[in-house]
Coordinates of C-alpha atoms in Angstrom, one line a residue:
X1 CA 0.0 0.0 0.0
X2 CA 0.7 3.5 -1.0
X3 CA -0.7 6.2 0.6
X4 CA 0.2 10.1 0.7
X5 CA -0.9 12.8 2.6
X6 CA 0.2 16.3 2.9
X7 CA 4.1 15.9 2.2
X8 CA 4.5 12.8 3.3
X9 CA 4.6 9.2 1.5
X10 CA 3.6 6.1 3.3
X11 CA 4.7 2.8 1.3
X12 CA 4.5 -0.5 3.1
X13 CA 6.1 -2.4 0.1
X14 CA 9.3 -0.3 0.4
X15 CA 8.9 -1.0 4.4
X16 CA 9.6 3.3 4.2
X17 CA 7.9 6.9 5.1
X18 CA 9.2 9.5 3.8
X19 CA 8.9 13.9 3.7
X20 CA 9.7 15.9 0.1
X21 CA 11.4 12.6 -0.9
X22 CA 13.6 12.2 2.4
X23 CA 13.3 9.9 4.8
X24 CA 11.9 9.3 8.3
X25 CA 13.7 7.7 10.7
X26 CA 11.1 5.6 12.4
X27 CA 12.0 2.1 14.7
X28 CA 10.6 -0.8 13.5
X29 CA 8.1 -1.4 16.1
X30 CA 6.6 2.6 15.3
X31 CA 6.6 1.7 11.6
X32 CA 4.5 -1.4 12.2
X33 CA 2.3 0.9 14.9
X34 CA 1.9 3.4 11.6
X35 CA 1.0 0.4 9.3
X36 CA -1.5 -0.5 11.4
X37 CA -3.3 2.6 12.0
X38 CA -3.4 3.0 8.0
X39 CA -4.9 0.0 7.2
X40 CA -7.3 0.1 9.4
X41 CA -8.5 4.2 9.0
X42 CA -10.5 5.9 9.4
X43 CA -11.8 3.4 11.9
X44 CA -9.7 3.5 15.2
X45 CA -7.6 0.1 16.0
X46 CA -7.9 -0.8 19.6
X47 CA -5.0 -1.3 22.4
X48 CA -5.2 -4.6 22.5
X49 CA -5.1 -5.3 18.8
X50 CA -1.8 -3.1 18.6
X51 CA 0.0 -4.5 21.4
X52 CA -1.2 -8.2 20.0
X53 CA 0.7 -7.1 16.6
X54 CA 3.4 -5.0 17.7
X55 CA 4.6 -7.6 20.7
X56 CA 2.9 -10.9 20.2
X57 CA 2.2 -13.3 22.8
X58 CA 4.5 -10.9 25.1
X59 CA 3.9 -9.0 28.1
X60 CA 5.1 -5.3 28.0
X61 CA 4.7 -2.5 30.0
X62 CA 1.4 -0.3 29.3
X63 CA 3.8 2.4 28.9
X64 CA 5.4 1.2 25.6
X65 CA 2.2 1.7 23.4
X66 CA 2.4 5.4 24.4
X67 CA 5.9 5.4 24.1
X68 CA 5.7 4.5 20.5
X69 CA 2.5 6.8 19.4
X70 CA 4.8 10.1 20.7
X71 CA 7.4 8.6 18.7
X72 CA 5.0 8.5 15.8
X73 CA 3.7 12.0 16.2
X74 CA 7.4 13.7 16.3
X75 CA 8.4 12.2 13.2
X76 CA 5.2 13.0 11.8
X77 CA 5.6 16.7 13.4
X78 CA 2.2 16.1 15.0
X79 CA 1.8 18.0 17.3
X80 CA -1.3 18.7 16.9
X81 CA -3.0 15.2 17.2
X82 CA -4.5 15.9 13.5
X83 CA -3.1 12.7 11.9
X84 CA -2.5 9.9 15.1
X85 CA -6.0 10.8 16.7
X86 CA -6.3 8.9 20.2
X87 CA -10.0 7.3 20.5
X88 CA -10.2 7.8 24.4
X89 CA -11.3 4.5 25.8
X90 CA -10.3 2.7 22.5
X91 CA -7.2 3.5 21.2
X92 CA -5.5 5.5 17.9
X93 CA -6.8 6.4 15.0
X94 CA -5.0 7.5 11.7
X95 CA -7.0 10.9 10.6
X96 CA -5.6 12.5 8.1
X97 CA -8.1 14.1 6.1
X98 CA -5.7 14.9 2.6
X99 CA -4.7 10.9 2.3
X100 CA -5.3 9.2 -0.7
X101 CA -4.0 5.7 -1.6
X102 CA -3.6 2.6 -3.7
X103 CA -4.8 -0.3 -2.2
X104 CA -2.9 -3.4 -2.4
X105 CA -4.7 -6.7 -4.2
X106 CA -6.6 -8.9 -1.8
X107 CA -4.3 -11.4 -0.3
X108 CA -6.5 -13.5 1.9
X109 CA -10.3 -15.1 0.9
X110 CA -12.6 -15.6 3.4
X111 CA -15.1 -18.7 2.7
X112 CA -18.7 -18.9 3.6
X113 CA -21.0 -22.0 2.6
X114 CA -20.5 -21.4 -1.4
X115 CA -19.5 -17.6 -1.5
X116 CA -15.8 -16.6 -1.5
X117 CA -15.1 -12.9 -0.3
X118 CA -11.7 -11.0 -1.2
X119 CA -10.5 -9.5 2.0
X120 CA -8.3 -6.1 1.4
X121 CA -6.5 -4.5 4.0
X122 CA -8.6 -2.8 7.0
X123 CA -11.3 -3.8 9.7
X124 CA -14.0 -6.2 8.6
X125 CA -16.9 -6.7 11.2
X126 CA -18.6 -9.7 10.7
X127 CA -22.2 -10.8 12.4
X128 CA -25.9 -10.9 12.1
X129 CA -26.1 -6.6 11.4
X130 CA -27.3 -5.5 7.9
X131 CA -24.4 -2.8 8.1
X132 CA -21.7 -5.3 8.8
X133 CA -19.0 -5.7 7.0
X134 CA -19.5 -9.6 6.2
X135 CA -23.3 -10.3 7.2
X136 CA -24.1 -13.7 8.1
X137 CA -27.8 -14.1 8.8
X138 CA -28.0 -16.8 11.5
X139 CA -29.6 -16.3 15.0
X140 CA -26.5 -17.7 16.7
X141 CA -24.5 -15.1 15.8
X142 CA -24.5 -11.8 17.3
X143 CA -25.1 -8.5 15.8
X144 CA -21.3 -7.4 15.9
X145 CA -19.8 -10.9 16.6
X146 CA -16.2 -10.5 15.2
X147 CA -13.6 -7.9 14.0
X148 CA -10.7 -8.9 11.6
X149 CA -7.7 -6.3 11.0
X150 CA -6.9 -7.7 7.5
X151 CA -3.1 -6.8 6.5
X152 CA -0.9 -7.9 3.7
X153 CA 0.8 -11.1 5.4
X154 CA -1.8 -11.8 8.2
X155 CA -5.3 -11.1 9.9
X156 CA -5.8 -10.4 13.4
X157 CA -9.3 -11.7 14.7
X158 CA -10.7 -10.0 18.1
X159 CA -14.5 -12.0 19.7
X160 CA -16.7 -9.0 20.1
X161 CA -17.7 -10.2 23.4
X162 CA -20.5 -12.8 21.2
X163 CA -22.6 -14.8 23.0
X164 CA -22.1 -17.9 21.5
X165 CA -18.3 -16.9 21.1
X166 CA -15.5 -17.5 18.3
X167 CA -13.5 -20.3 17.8
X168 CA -9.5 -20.5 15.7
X169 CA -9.1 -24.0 15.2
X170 CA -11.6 -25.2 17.6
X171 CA -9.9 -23.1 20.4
X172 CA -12.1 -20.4 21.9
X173 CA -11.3 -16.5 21.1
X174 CA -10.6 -14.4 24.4
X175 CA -7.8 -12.2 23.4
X176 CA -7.0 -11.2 19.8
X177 CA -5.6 -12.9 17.7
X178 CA -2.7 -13.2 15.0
X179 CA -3.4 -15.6 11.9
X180 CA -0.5 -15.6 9.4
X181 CA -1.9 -18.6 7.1
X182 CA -5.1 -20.7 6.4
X183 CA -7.2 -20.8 9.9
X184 CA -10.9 -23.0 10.0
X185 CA -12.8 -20.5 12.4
X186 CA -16.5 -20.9 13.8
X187 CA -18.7 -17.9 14.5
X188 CA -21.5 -18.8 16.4
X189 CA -22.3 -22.0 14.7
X190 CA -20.8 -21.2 11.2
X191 CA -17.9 -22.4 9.8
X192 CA -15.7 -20.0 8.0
X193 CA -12.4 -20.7 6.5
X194 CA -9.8 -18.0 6.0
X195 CA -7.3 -18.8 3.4
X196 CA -3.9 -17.1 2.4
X197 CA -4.1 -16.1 -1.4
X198 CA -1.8 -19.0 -3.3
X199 CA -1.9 -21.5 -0.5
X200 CA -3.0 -25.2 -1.7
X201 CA -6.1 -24.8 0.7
X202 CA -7.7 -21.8 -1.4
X203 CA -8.5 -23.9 -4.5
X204 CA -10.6 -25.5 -2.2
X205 CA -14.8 -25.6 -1.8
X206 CA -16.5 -26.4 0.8
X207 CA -19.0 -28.2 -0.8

């Protein structure tokens, strides 16, 4: 993904950000923190999900996160709060207004009965709303049951406190989680398969 806004070029293929052509020095961990905020915008990505991306199966200090977004803001000299926005209660939100990008091609599928979705990057919502992202019409699954942060080499899934819960490989959701490949997952009582673009498992149906 490509993405610009004001000066400034965000490009996660080149793994670099950079102002009027020169580059930003950010740490890894703050350019991962960045990547995340921009795939998901303009909705906000909460704590949890960043610390489950940026320091996997790892206990940190709650201090760290914040450590990073000032980190973030200086290099992006903002000051102001006008492109990390924090969601109080949540977490960080990229706000830009001026950014415009080029999506990358969908690199995970998402399988449901017979219909195959192309997930790009972002937040996908999936449950039993009309105004979900995914909709699955079923009365065991709630309203806002799941939320996947869809990125170019993996998904993190997050249980939206369901009542009838999720389950990764027939393990029950209770913190988010990172899926880098194909994953069998069960909302409610559906069974949906997610499925790494060019893996031997995405040629298959489910019939």
């Amino acid at each position: 993904m490509r993405l610009v806004f004001g000066s400034v070029v965000f490009d996660s293929r080149l793994r670099a950000v950079t102002r009027d052509g020169a580059p930003l020095h950010l740490s890894p961990k703050a350019f991962l923190l960045l990547e995340a905020l921009v795939e998901a915008r303009p909705a906000p990505v909460s704590k949890e999900v960043l610390y489950e991306r940026l320091w996997p199966n790892t206990f940190v200090e709650a201090g760290n996160l914040h450590n990073l977004i000032s980190e973030l803001r200086q290099a992006l000299d903002d000051d102001g709060h006008r492109i990390v926005r924090t969601v109080h209660g949540v977490g960080y939100a990229f706000d830009a207004r001026d950014a415009a990008s080029e999506p990358s091609a969908a690199r995970f599928l998402l399988w449901i009965g017979d219909e195959v979705l192309h997930l790009k990057s972002g937040e996908i919502i999936i449950g039993r709303d009309p105004e979900a992202s995914v909709v699955i019409d079923s009365p065991d699954v709630s309203r806002q049951h799941v939320r996947m942060f869809v990125n170019d080499d993996h998904v993190v899934i997050e249980d939206l406190s369901s009542k009838n819960g999720t389950f990764v490989e027939s393990a029950r959701l209770t913190a988010p989680r990172t899926l880098r490949g194909d994953a069998d997952i069960v909302i409610g009582k559906t069974l949906v398969l997610l499925r790494k673009r060019g893996s031997v498992k995405s040629t298959v149906t489910t019939a």
